[in-house]
């Protein structure tokens, strides 16, 4: 099923330029989006809690910084660019009580809306504008007169504005129309994004990399070689995959590598498919969201333990040594 795609020529930038945008949060996404909006001549303010360490940075970059509730009262479009697990607390206390009829509340990820952590009153527009990349890439591509793909979705229509027109215009101001803005739903964006993170990009890739490294180490191979073959060269393959696709990747590797990949793809794929189906089901039925929010309520015990333990692993210790020349060049 092909998603509708919109480009700069299809989108009216004037829609978002005619509105006052308020961004809650000034982390990687908040900063990048605010700067891109400003450079697209969109009126933009930042909302932060009193005493926020990000306030001085936002002010230094020329933005007016308000407390969140004041920002809400003086904006047409409010973008909640906070960690997913903070949405419920912040929006219920600082946003929803101060909303006015027809305002639009936007998100960069569908988690809190899709899993009913945040329920906005009727008449308020609820939109998703999700750049497909981190804040650093969003800003860098914009400055190069390029952009990232963006996803938009409309969960709830505004009684005052056309929510879809606002979402498209906002995405264009981000540089999204230069590449393409695809229309989806909160459900599809949220579930596919979580699945990609858990099964492939973060969880899956890390598991394969670490398992490969440990397999070679246990078989007596030097740590340096294990790191090169199972970690370092991932970037080379990922870049080929990113720019040229699976077929292009195949064309740029040796016959030996291609034959080995084909020979082992099926047995590995059979094992992975079953696990991936379980991962997707837990995302779809809400059990992952429940587990994650419980983790947050307990102050992240598992995350903290895992982060501490990772520093002591062989893969990180040898990796730190081998990555040093690259970090030095930066």
PDB file of C-alpha atoms in Angstrom:
ATOM      1  CA  UNK A   1       0.000   0.000   0.000  1.00  0.00           C
ATOM      2  CA  UNK A   2       1.581   3.249  -1.170  1.00  0.00           C
ATOM      3  CA  UNK A   3       1.416   6.221   1.180  1.00  0.00           C
ATOM      4  CA  UNK A   4       0.522   9.693  -0.139  1.00  0.00           C
ATOM      5  CA  UNK A   5       3.699  11.745  -0.653  1.00  0.00           C
ATOM      6  CA  UNK A   6       3.937  15.544  -0.710  1.00  0.00           C
ATOM      7  CA  UNK A   7       6.781  17.772  -1.880  1.00  0.00           C
ATOM      8  CA  UNK A   8       7.595  21.471  -1.536  1.00  0.00           C
ATOM      9  CA  UNK A   9       5.547  22.315  -4.637  1.00  0.00           C
ATOM     10  CA  UNK A  10       2.459  20.731  -3.046  1.00  0.00           C
ATOM     11  CA  UNK A  11       2.666  22.528   0.311  1.00  0.00           C
ATOM     12  CA  UNK A  12       1.898  26.095   1.387  1.00  0.00           C
ATOM     13  CA  UNK A  13       4.619  27.314   3.751  1.00  0.00           C
ATOM     14  CA  UNK A  14       2.486  30.366   4.477  1.00  0.00           C
ATOM     15  CA  UNK A  15       0.148  28.282   6.653  1.00  0.00           C
ATOM     16  CA  UNK A  16       2.719  27.759   9.400  1.00  0.00           C
ATOM     17  CA  UNK A  17       4.278  31.195   8.844  1.00  0.00           C
ATOM     18  CA  UNK A  18       0.932  32.762   9.760  1.00  0.00           C
ATOM     19  CA  UNK A  19       0.846  30.972  13.133  1.00  0.00           C
ATOM     20  CA  UNK A  20       2.760  31.236  16.402  1.00  0.00           C
ATOM     21  CA  UNK A  21       4.635  28.020  17.164  1.00  0.00           C
ATOM     22  CA  UNK A  22       5.654  26.988  20.667  1.00  0.00           C
ATOM     23  CA  UNK A  23       8.154  24.183  21.161  1.00  0.00           C
ATOM     24  CA  UNK A  24       8.243  22.399  24.505  1.00  0.00           C
ATOM     25  CA  UNK A  25      11.732  21.083  25.111  1.00  0.00           C
ATOM     26  CA  UNK A  26      15.126  22.079  23.752  1.00  0.00           C
ATOM     27  CA  UNK A  27      16.975  18.814  23.356  1.00  0.00           C
ATOM     28  CA  UNK A  28      18.366  17.538  20.065  1.00  0.00           C
ATOM     29  CA  UNK A  29      15.003  17.578  18.258  1.00  0.00           C
ATOM     30  CA  UNK A  30      13.710  20.714  19.936  1.00  0.00           C
ATOM     31  CA  UNK A  31      16.782  22.728  19.054  1.00  0.00           C
ATOM     32  CA  UNK A  32      16.985  21.497  15.461  1.00  0.00           C
ATOM     33  CA  UNK A  33      13.291  22.058  14.807  1.00  0.00           C
ATOM     34  CA  UNK A  34      13.322  25.511  16.374  1.00  0.00           C
ATOM     35  CA  UNK A  35      16.325  26.594  14.306  1.00  0.00           C
ATOM     36  CA  UNK A  36      14.840  25.241  11.081  1.00  0.00           C
ATOM     37  CA  UNK A  37      11.531  26.960  11.816  1.00  0.00           C
ATOM     38  CA  UNK A  38      13.267  30.240  12.501  1.00  0.00           C
ATOM     39  CA  UNK A  39      15.263  30.026   9.278  1.00  0.00           C
ATOM     40  CA  UNK A  40      11.999  29.296   7.438  1.00  0.00           C
ATOM     41  CA  UNK A  41      10.613  32.558   8.860  1.00  0.00           C
ATOM     42  CA  UNK A  42       8.210  30.900  11.291  1.00  0.00           C
ATOM     43  CA  UNK A  43       7.478  32.686  14.576  1.00  0.00           C
ATOM     44  CA  UNK A  44       8.867  30.349  17.234  1.00  0.00           C
ATOM     45  CA  UNK A  45       9.155  30.408  21.021  1.00  0.00           C
ATOM     46  CA  UNK A  46      10.542  27.816  23.436  1.00  0.00           C
ATOM     47  CA  UNK A  47       8.798  26.477  26.534  1.00  0.00           C
ATOM     48  CA  UNK A  48      10.904  25.134  29.404  1.00  0.00           C
ATOM     49  CA  UNK A  49      10.396  24.542  33.094  1.00  0.00           C
ATOM     50  CA  UNK A  50      11.863  27.110  35.453  1.00  0.00           C
ATOM     51  CA  UNK A  51      15.532  26.389  36.077  1.00  0.00           C
ATOM     52  CA  UNK A  52      16.025  24.324  32.920  1.00  0.00           C
ATOM     53  CA  UNK A  53      19.661  24.010  31.906  1.00  0.00           C
ATOM     54  CA  UNK A  54      18.612  24.407  28.268  1.00  0.00           C
ATOM     55  CA  UNK A  55      17.174  27.889  28.778  1.00  0.00           C
ATOM     56  CA  UNK A  56      20.484  29.715  28.461  1.00  0.00           C
ATOM     57  CA  UNK A  57      21.308  27.858  25.243  1.00  0.00           C
ATOM     58  CA  UNK A  58      17.936  28.663  23.695  1.00  0.00           C
ATOM     59  CA  UNK A  59      18.261  32.317  24.668  1.00  0.00           C
ATOM     60  CA  UNK A  60      21.811  32.455  23.290  1.00  0.00           C
ATOM     61  CA  UNK A  61      20.461  31.231  19.966  1.00  0.00           C
ATOM     62  CA  UNK A  62      17.981  34.075  19.911  1.00  0.00           C
ATOM     63  CA  UNK A  63      14.762  32.464  21.141  1.00  0.00           C
ATOM     64  CA  UNK A  64      12.296  33.842  23.637  1.00  0.00           C
ATOM     65  CA  UNK A  65      11.950  31.310  26.453  1.00  0.00           C
ATOM     66  CA  UNK A  66       8.723  31.039  28.444  1.00  0.00           C
ATOM     67  CA  UNK A  67       7.412  28.731  31.119  1.00  0.00           C
ATOM     68  CA  UNK A  68       5.405  25.951  29.525  1.00  0.00           C
ATOM     69  CA  UNK A  69       1.938  27.082  30.602  1.00  0.00           C
ATOM     70  CA  UNK A  70       2.652  30.623  29.410  1.00  0.00           C
ATOM     71  CA  UNK A  71       3.887  29.254  26.086  1.00  0.00           C
ATOM     72  CA  UNK A  72       0.684  27.255  25.668  1.00  0.00           C
ATOM     73  CA  UNK A  73      -1.480  30.313  26.305  1.00  0.00           C
ATOM     74  CA  UNK A  74       0.380  32.275  23.633  1.00  0.00           C
ATOM     75  CA  UNK A  75       0.770  29.765  20.803  1.00  0.00           C
ATOM     76  CA  UNK A  76      -1.371  28.460  17.967  1.00  0.00           C
ATOM     77  CA  UNK A  77       0.670  25.289  17.487  1.00  0.00           C
ATOM     78  CA  UNK A  78       2.375  23.554  20.423  1.00  0.00           C
ATOM     79  CA  UNK A  79       4.971  20.873  19.672  1.00  0.00           C
ATOM     80  CA  UNK A  80       5.722  18.456  22.523  1.00  0.00           C
ATOM     81  CA  UNK A  81       9.354  17.551  21.849  1.00  0.00           C
ATOM     82  CA  UNK A  82      10.029  15.785  25.130  1.00  0.00           C
ATOM     83  CA  UNK A  83      10.948  12.166  25.913  1.00  0.00           C
ATOM     84  CA  UNK A  84       7.890   9.936  25.399  1.00  0.00           C
ATOM     85  CA  UNK A  85       7.654   8.917  29.034  1.00  0.00           C
ATOM     86  CA  UNK A  86       7.356  12.554  30.192  1.00  0.00           C
ATOM     87  CA  UNK A  87       4.430  13.495  27.952  1.00  0.00           C
ATOM     88  CA  UNK A  88       1.653  12.427  30.312  1.00  0.00           C
ATOM     89  CA  UNK A  89       2.986  14.316  33.324  1.00  0.00           C
ATOM     90  CA  UNK A  90       3.925  17.499  31.476  1.00  0.00           C
ATOM     91  CA  UNK A  91       0.878  17.742  29.237  1.00  0.00           C
ATOM     92  CA  UNK A  92      -1.651  16.967  31.974  1.00  0.00           C
ATOM     93  CA  UNK A  93      -0.155  19.585  34.317  1.00  0.00           C
ATOM     94  CA  UNK A  94       1.257  22.262  32.041  1.00  0.00           C
ATOM     95  CA  UNK A  95      -0.534  22.028  28.703  1.00  0.00           C
ATOM     96  CA  UNK A  96      -4.082  20.652  28.703  1.00  0.00           C
ATOM     97  CA  UNK A  97      -5.456  22.940  31.479  1.00  0.00           C
ATOM     98  CA  UNK A  98      -4.321  26.016  29.526  1.00  0.00           C
ATOM     99  CA  UNK A  99      -5.392  25.070  26.003  1.00  0.00           C
ATOM    100  CA  UNK A 100      -7.770  27.268  24.045  1.00  0.00           C
ATOM    101  CA  UNK A 101     -10.366  26.102  21.541  1.00  0.00           C
ATOM    102  CA  UNK A 102      -8.843  24.992  18.241  1.00  0.00           C
ATOM    103  CA  UNK A 103      -5.171  25.004  19.190  1.00  0.00           C
ATOM    104  CA  UNK A 104      -3.010  22.310  17.648  1.00  0.00           C
ATOM    105  CA  UNK A 105      -0.759  20.032  19.689  1.00  0.00           C
ATOM    106  CA  UNK A 106       1.935  18.189  17.775  1.00  0.00           C
ATOM    107  CA  UNK A 107       4.255  15.278  18.427  1.00  0.00           C
ATOM    108  CA  UNK A 108       7.367  13.865  16.759  1.00  0.00           C
ATOM    109  CA  UNK A 109       6.483  10.283  17.741  1.00  0.00           C
ATOM    110  CA  UNK A 110       3.098   8.650  18.196  1.00  0.00           C
ATOM    111  CA  UNK A 111       3.832   6.764  21.430  1.00  0.00           C
ATOM    112  CA  UNK A 112       1.984   8.846  24.018  1.00  0.00           C
ATOM    113  CA  UNK A 113      -1.096   9.434  21.875  1.00  0.00           C
ATOM    114  CA  UNK A 114      -1.384   5.927  20.451  1.00  0.00           C
ATOM    115  CA  UNK A 115      -1.032   4.291  23.870  1.00  0.00           C
ATOM    116  CA  UNK A 116      -3.488   6.762  25.449  1.00  0.00           C
ATOM    117  CA  UNK A 117      -0.980   8.406  27.744  1.00  0.00           C
ATOM    118  CA  UNK A 118      -2.189  11.744  26.436  1.00  0.00           C
ATOM    119  CA  UNK A 119      -5.815  12.449  25.512  1.00  0.00           C
ATOM    120  CA  UNK A 120      -6.479  15.922  24.137  1.00  0.00           C
ATOM    121  CA  UNK A 121      -9.909  17.594  24.444  1.00  0.00           C
ATOM    122  CA  UNK A 122     -12.204  17.554  21.417  1.00  0.00           C
ATOM    123  CA  UNK A 123     -11.730  20.545  19.169  1.00  0.00           C
ATOM    124  CA  UNK A 124      -7.968  20.526  19.657  1.00  0.00           C
ATOM    125  CA  UNK A 125      -5.940  19.466  16.653  1.00  0.00           C
ATOM    126  CA  UNK A 126      -3.589  16.536  17.279  1.00  0.00           C
ATOM    127  CA  UNK A 127      -0.872  16.087  14.679  1.00  0.00           C
ATOM    128  CA  UNK A 128       2.284  14.092  14.141  1.00  0.00           C
ATOM    129  CA  UNK A 129       5.295  15.529  12.324  1.00  0.00           C
ATOM    130  CA  UNK A 130       8.117  12.999  12.508  1.00  0.00           C
ATOM    131  CA  UNK A 131      11.482  13.655  10.838  1.00  0.00           C
ATOM    132  CA  UNK A 132      13.113  10.361   9.882  1.00  0.00           C
ATOM    133  CA  UNK A 133      16.416  11.046  11.548  1.00  0.00           C
ATOM    134  CA  UNK A 134      18.054  12.566  14.624  1.00  0.00           C
ATOM    135  CA  UNK A 135      18.074  16.275  15.371  1.00  0.00           C
ATOM    136  CA  UNK A 136      21.679  16.692  14.231  1.00  0.00           C
ATOM    137  CA  UNK A 137      20.881  15.274  10.778  1.00  0.00           C
ATOM    138  CA  UNK A 138      17.681  17.326  10.548  1.00  0.00           C
ATOM    139  CA  UNK A 139      19.649  20.535  11.035  1.00  0.00           C
ATOM    140  CA  UNK A 140      22.644  19.553   8.897  1.00  0.00           C
ATOM    141  CA  UNK A 141      20.497  18.558   5.925  1.00  0.00           C
ATOM    142  CA  UNK A 142      18.437  21.734   6.179  1.00  0.00           C
ATOM    143  CA  UNK A 143      21.579  23.883   6.097  1.00  0.00           C
ATOM    144  CA  UNK A 144      22.738  22.037   2.966  1.00  0.00           C
ATOM    145  CA  UNK A 145      19.423  22.929   1.288  1.00  0.00           C
ATOM    146  CA  UNK A 146      18.390  19.303   1.538  1.00  0.00           C
ATOM    147  CA  UNK A 147      16.128  17.586   4.043  1.00  0.00           C
ATOM    148  CA  UNK A 148      15.008  14.391   5.704  1.00  0.00           C
ATOM    149  CA  UNK A 149      11.923  12.389   4.884  1.00  0.00           C
ATOM    150  CA  UNK A 150       9.062  13.314   7.217  1.00  0.00           C
ATOM    151  CA  UNK A 151       5.944  11.464   8.297  1.00  0.00           C
ATOM    152  CA  UNK A 152       2.740  13.291   9.166  1.00  0.00           C
ATOM    153  CA  UNK A 153      -0.489  12.020  10.700  1.00  0.00           C
ATOM    154  CA  UNK A 154      -3.716  13.548  11.963  1.00  0.00           C
ATOM    155  CA  UNK A 155      -5.269  11.998  15.058  1.00  0.00           C
ATOM    156  CA  UNK A 156      -7.826  14.730  15.713  1.00  0.00           C
ATOM    157  CA  UNK A 157      -9.051  17.698  13.698  1.00  0.00           C
ATOM    158  CA  UNK A 158      -8.879  21.249  15.009  1.00  0.00           C
ATOM    159  CA  UNK A 159     -12.072  23.269  15.249  1.00  0.00           C
ATOM    160  CA  UNK A 160     -10.150  26.352  14.106  1.00  0.00           C
ATOM    161  CA  UNK A 161      -7.395  25.287  11.706  1.00  0.00           C
ATOM    162  CA  UNK A 162      -6.932  22.636   9.024  1.00  0.00           C
ATOM    163  CA  UNK A 163      -4.730  20.180  10.918  1.00  0.00           C
ATOM    164  CA  UNK A 164      -3.370  18.458   7.818  1.00  0.00           C
ATOM    165  CA  UNK A 165      -2.440  21.755   6.170  1.00  0.00           C
ATOM    166  CA  UNK A 166      -0.644  22.797   9.363  1.00  0.00           C
ATOM    167  CA  UNK A 167       1.223  19.487   9.632  1.00  0.00           C
ATOM    168  CA  UNK A 168       2.330  19.644   6.000  1.00  0.00           C
ATOM    169  CA  UNK A 169       3.403  23.266   6.301  1.00  0.00           C
ATOM    170  CA  UNK A 170       5.349  22.523   9.484  1.00  0.00           C
ATOM    171  CA  UNK A 171       7.108  19.618   7.757  1.00  0.00           C
ATOM    172  CA  UNK A 172       8.005  21.877   4.842  1.00  0.00           C
ATOM    173  CA  UNK A 173       9.518  24.400   7.248  1.00  0.00           C
ATOM    174  CA  UNK A 174      11.674  21.550   8.561  1.00  0.00           C
ATOM    175  CA  UNK A 175      12.989  20.848   5.067  1.00  0.00           C
ATOM    176  CA  UNK A 176      10.851  17.734   4.699  1.00  0.00           C
ATOM    177  CA  UNK A 177       9.278  18.772   1.412  1.00  0.00           C
ATOM    178  CA  UNK A 178      12.676  18.710  -0.265  1.00  0.00           C
ATOM    179  CA  UNK A 179      12.788  14.933   0.180  1.00  0.00           C
ATOM    180  CA  UNK A 180       9.162  13.967   0.681  1.00  0.00           C
ATOM    181  CA  UNK A 181       6.448  14.118   3.335  1.00  0.00           C
ATOM    182  CA  UNK A 182       4.512  10.865   3.695  1.00  0.00           C
ATOM    183  CA  UNK A 183       1.060  10.702   5.271  1.00  0.00           C
ATOM    184  CA  UNK A 184       0.409   7.838   7.690  1.00  0.00           C
ATOM    185  CA  UNK A 185      -1.358   7.331  11.048  1.00  0.00           C
ATOM    186  CA  UNK A 186      -0.233   7.598  14.667  1.00  0.00           C
ATOM    187  CA  UNK A 187      -0.703   3.833  15.023  1.00  0.00           C
ATOM    188  CA  UNK A 188       1.373   2.905  11.988  1.00  0.00           C
ATOM    189  CA  UNK A 189       4.176   5.349  12.794  1.00  0.00           C
ATOM    190  CA  UNK A 190       4.374   4.370  16.440  1.00  0.00           C
ATOM    191  CA  UNK A 191       4.270   0.599  16.025  1.00  0.00           C
ATOM    192  CA  UNK A 192       6.589   0.445  13.019  1.00  0.00           C
ATOM    193  CA  UNK A 193       9.069   2.828  14.668  1.00  0.00           C
ATOM    194  CA  UNK A 194       9.194   0.790  17.874  1.00  0.00           C
ATOM    195  CA  UNK A 195       9.536  -2.432  15.899  1.00  0.00           C
ATOM    196  CA  UNK A 196      12.378  -1.039  13.796  1.00  0.00           C
ATOM    197  CA  UNK A 197      14.225   0.106  16.913  1.00  0.00           C
ATOM    198  CA  UNK A 198      13.768  -3.134  18.821  1.00  0.00           C
ATOM    199  CA  UNK A 199      14.054  -5.783  16.124  1.00  0.00           C
ATOM    200  CA  UNK A 200      16.528  -4.229  13.698  1.00  0.00           C
ATOM    201  CA  UNK A 201      18.206  -0.878  14.260  1.00  0.00           C
ATOM    202  CA  UNK A 202      19.000  -0.955  17.973  1.00  0.00           C
ATOM    203  CA  UNK A 203      18.079  -4.237  19.632  1.00  0.00           C
ATOM    204  CA  UNK A 204      18.599  -6.552  16.670  1.00  0.00           C
ATOM    205  CA  UNK A 205      21.779  -4.965  15.382  1.00  0.00           C
ATOM    206  CA  UNK A 206      23.347  -4.736  18.833  1.00  0.00           C
ATOM    207  CA  UNK A 207      22.502  -8.371  19.565  1.00  0.00           C
ATOM    208  CA  UNK A 208      24.042  -9.606  16.302  1.00  0.00           C
ATOM    209  CA  UNK A 209      27.141  -7.428  16.690  1.00  0.00           C
ATOM    210  CA  UNK A 210      27.776  -8.487  20.279  1.00  0.00           C
ATOM    211  CA  UNK A 211      27.045 -12.148  19.605  1.00  0.00           C
ATOM    212  CA  UNK A 212      29.386 -12.152  16.611  1.00  0.00           C
ATOM    213  CA  UNK A 213      32.147 -10.473  18.617  1.00  0.00           C
ATOM    214  CA  UNK A 214      31.784 -12.918  21.512  1.00  0.00           C
ATOM    215  CA  UNK A 215      31.706 -15.932  19.163  1.00  0.00           C
ATOM    216  CA  UNK A 216      35.070 -14.997  17.666  1.00  0.00           C
ATOM    217  CA  UNK A 217      36.594 -14.176  21.062  1.00  0.00           C
ATOM    218  CA  UNK A 218      35.515 -17.508  22.544  1.00  0.00           C
ATOM    219  CA  UNK A 219      37.013 -19.280  19.531  1.00  0.00           C
ATOM    220  CA  UNK A 220      40.386 -17.677  20.273  1.00  0.00           C
ATOM    221  CA  UNK A 221      40.501 -14.848  17.738  1.00  0.00           C
ATOM    222  CA  UNK A 222      42.103 -11.506  18.722  1.00  0.00           C
ATOM    223  CA  UNK A 223      39.731  -8.889  20.117  1.00  0.00           C
ATOM    224  CA  UNK A 224      40.919  -6.352  17.558  1.00  0.00           C
ATOM    225  CA  UNK A 225      39.985  -8.580  14.615  1.00  0.00           C
ATOM    226  CA  UNK A 226      36.663  -9.512  16.199  1.00  0.00           C
ATOM    227  CA  UNK A 227      35.867  -5.816  16.605  1.00  0.00           C
ATOM    228  CA  UNK A 228      36.851  -4.929  13.042  1.00  0.00           C
ATOM    229  CA  UNK A 229      34.821  -7.746  11.494  1.00  0.00           C
ATOM    230  CA  UNK A 230      31.708  -7.507  13.665  1.00  0.00           C
ATOM    231  CA  UNK A 231      31.482  -3.830  14.649  1.00  0.00           C
ATOM    232  CA  UNK A 232      33.738  -1.470  12.728  1.00  0.00           C
ATOM    233  CA  UNK A 233      32.709  -2.601   9.250  1.00  0.00           C
ATOM    234  CA  UNK A 234      28.988  -2.291   9.982  1.00  0.00           C
ATOM    235  CA  UNK A 235      29.161   1.350   8.864  1.00  0.00           C
ATOM    236  CA  UNK A 236      30.572   0.404   5.468  1.00  0.00           C
ATOM    237  CA  UNK A 237      27.734  -2.039   4.841  1.00  0.00           C
ATOM    238  CA  UNK A 238      25.080   0.268   6.327  1.00  0.00           C
ATOM    239  CA  UNK A 239      26.145   3.120   4.045  1.00  0.00           C
ATOM    240  CA  UNK A 240      25.880   0.870   0.985  1.00  0.00           C
ATOM    241  CA  UNK A 241      22.461  -0.340   2.121  1.00  0.00           C
ATOM    242  CA  UNK A 242      21.302   3.228   2.813  1.00  0.00           C
ATOM    243  CA  UNK A 243      22.335   4.685  -0.534  1.00  0.00           C
ATOM    244  CA  UNK A 244      22.063   1.705  -2.892  1.00  0.00           C
ATOM    245  CA  UNK A 245      19.570  -0.727  -1.338  1.00  0.00           C
ATOM    246  CA  UNK A 246      19.904  -4.499  -0.938  1.00  0.00           C
ATOM    247  CA  UNK A 247      20.663  -5.152  -4.611  1.00  0.00           C
ATOM    248  CA  UNK A 248      23.236  -2.355  -4.687  1.00  0.00           C
ATOM    249  CA  UNK A 249      24.872  -3.763  -1.569  1.00  0.00           C
ATOM    250  CA  UNK A 250      25.131  -7.166  -3.244  1.00  0.00           C
ATOM    251  CA  UNK A 251      26.803  -5.610  -6.279  1.00  0.00           C
ATOM    252  CA  UNK A 252      29.489  -3.987  -4.131  1.00  0.00           C
ATOM    253  CA  UNK A 253      30.582  -7.024  -2.121  1.00  0.00           C
ATOM    254  CA  UNK A 254      32.708  -9.959  -3.198  1.00  0.00           C
ATOM    255  CA  UNK A 255      31.290 -13.189  -4.589  1.00  0.00           C
ATOM    256  CA  UNK A 256      32.579 -14.897  -1.463  1.00  0.00           C
ATOM    257  CA  UNK A 257      30.673 -12.517   0.795  1.00  0.00           C
ATOM    258  CA  UNK A 258      27.506 -12.709  -1.299  1.00  0.00           C
ATOM    259  CA  UNK A 259      27.505 -16.514  -1.453  1.00  0.00           C
ATOM    260  CA  UNK A 260      28.130 -16.767   2.296  1.00  0.00           C
ATOM    261  CA  UNK A 261      25.280 -14.360   2.983  1.00  0.00           C
ATOM    262  CA  UNK A 262      22.850 -16.277   0.781  1.00  0.00           C
ATOM    263  CA  UNK A 263      23.873 -19.659   2.185  1.00  0.00           C
ATOM    264  CA  UNK A 264      23.275 -18.593   5.786  1.00  0.00           C
ATOM    265  CA  UNK A 265      20.340 -16.242   5.292  1.00  0.00           C
ATOM    266  CA  UNK A 266      17.597 -18.865   5.457  1.00  0.00           C
ATOM    267  CA  UNK A 267      18.549 -20.663   8.701  1.00  0.00           C
ATOM    268  CA  UNK A 268      19.221 -17.350  10.454  1.00  0.00           C
ATOM    269  CA  UNK A 269      16.073 -15.826   8.989  1.00  0.00           C
ATOM    270  CA  UNK A 270      13.862 -18.637  10.267  1.00  0.00           C
ATOM    271  CA  UNK A 271      15.052 -18.036  13.828  1.00  0.00           C
ATOM    272  CA  UNK A 272      14.742 -14.265  13.541  1.00  0.00           C
ATOM    273  CA  UNK A 273      11.256 -14.291  12.026  1.00  0.00           C
ATOM    274  CA  UNK A 274       9.691 -16.029  15.015  1.00  0.00           C
ATOM    275  CA  UNK A 275      11.374 -13.671  17.449  1.00  0.00           C
ATOM    276  CA  UNK A 276      10.428 -10.626  15.407  1.00  0.00           C
ATOM    277  CA  UNK A 277       6.785 -11.684  15.341  1.00  0.00           C
ATOM    278  CA  UNK A 278       6.821 -11.855  19.150  1.00  0.00           C
ATOM    279  CA  UNK A 279       8.404  -8.417  19.376  1.00  0.00           C
ATOM    280  CA  UNK A 280       5.764  -6.936  17.075  1.00  0.00           C
ATOM    281  CA  UNK A 281       2.907  -8.573  18.968  1.00  0.00           C
ATOM    282  CA  UNK A 282       4.124  -7.114  22.283  1.00  0.00           C
ATOM    283  CA  UNK A 283       4.250  -3.688  20.688  1.00  0.00           C
ATOM    284  CA  UNK A 284       0.792  -4.027  19.156  1.00  0.00           C
ATOM    285  CA  UNK A 285      -0.924  -5.268  22.319  1.00  0.00           C
ATOM    286  CA  UNK A 286       0.616  -2.527  24.462  1.00  0.00           C
ATOM    287  CA  UNK A 287       2.685  -4.769  26.729  1.00  0.00           C
ATOM    288  CA  UNK A 288       5.964  -3.113  25.701  1.00  0.00           C
ATOM    289  CA  UNK A 289       4.546   0.341  26.461  1.00  0.00           C
ATOM    290  CA  UNK A 290       3.331  -0.915  29.839  1.00  0.00           C
ATOM    291  CA  UNK A 291       6.774  -2.347  30.662  1.00  0.00           C
ATOM    292  CA  UNK A 292       8.551   0.834  29.583  1.00  0.00           C
ATOM    293  CA  UNK A 293       6.307   3.117  31.611  1.00  0.00           C
ATOM    294  CA  UNK A 294       6.763   0.860  34.648  1.00  0.00           C
ATOM    295  CA  UNK A 295      10.533   1.110  34.156  1.00  0.00           C
ATOM    296  CA  UNK A 296      10.217   4.896  34.157  1.00  0.00           C
ATOM    297  CA  UNK A 297       8.064   4.891  37.314  1.00  0.00           C
ATOM    298  CA  UNK A 298      10.784   2.895  39.123  1.00  0.00           C
ATOM    299  CA  UNK A 299      13.470   5.368  37.980  1.00  0.00           C
ATOM    300  CA  UNK A 300      14.914   3.160  35.229  1.00  0.00           C
ATOM    301  CA  UNK A 301      16.552   0.336  37.244  1.00  0.00           C
ATOM    302  CA  UNK A 302      17.127  -1.966  34.270  1.00  0.00           C
ATOM    303  CA  UNK A 303      18.413   0.784  32.004  1.00  0.00           C
ATOM    304  CA  UNK A 304      20.824   2.020  34.660  1.00  0.00           C
ATOM    305  CA  UNK A 305      22.120  -1.489  35.363  1.00  0.00           C
ATOM    306  CA  UNK A 306      22.592  -2.265  31.673  1.00  0.00           C
ATOM    307  CA  UNK A 307      24.366   1.026  30.980  1.00  0.00           C
ATOM    308  CA  UNK A 308      26.798   0.459  33.826  1.00  0.00           C
ATOM    309  CA  UNK A 309      27.483  -3.151  32.829  1.00  0.00           C
ATOM    310  CA  UNK A 310      28.094  -2.244  29.185  1.00  0.00           C
ATOM    311  CA  UNK A 311      31.090  -0.094  30.102  1.00  0.00           C
ATOM    312  CA  UNK A 312      32.830  -3.184  31.502  1.00  0.00           C
ATOM    313  CA  UNK A 313      32.399  -5.414  28.443  1.00  0.00           C
ATOM    314  CA  UNK A 314      35.305  -6.413  26.204  1.00  0.00           C
ATOM    315  CA  UNK A 315      33.558  -5.053  23.134  1.00  0.00           C
ATOM    316  CA  UNK A 316      33.437  -1.566  24.657  1.00  0.00           C
ATOM    317  CA  UNK A 317      36.936  -1.680  26.103  1.00  0.00           C
ATOM    318  CA  UNK A 318      38.645  -2.649  22.847  1.00  0.00           C
ATOM    319  CA  UNK A 319      36.241  -0.445  20.913  1.00  0.00           C
ATOM    320  CA  UNK A 320      37.230   2.617  22.899  1.00  0.00           C
ATOM    321  CA  UNK A 321      40.866   2.033  21.944  1.00  0.00           C
ATOM    322  CA  UNK A 322      40.167   1.428  18.255  1.00  0.00           C
ATOM    323  CA  UNK A 323      37.756   4.361  17.972  1.00  0.00           C
ATOM    324  CA  UNK A 324      40.210   6.818  19.520  1.00  0.00           C
ATOM    325  CA  UNK A 325      41.785   7.962  16.209  1.00  0.00           C
ATOM    326  CA  UNK A 326      38.342   8.743  14.763  1.00  0.00           C
ATOM    327  CA  UNK A 327      37.301  10.701  17.844  1.00  0.00           C
ATOM    328  CA  UNK A 328      40.610  12.565  17.805  1.00  0.00           C
ATOM    329  CA  UNK A 329      39.996  13.701  14.221  1.00  0.00           C
ATOM    330  CA  UNK A 330      36.708  15.270  15.293  1.00  0.00           C
TER     331      UNK A 330
END
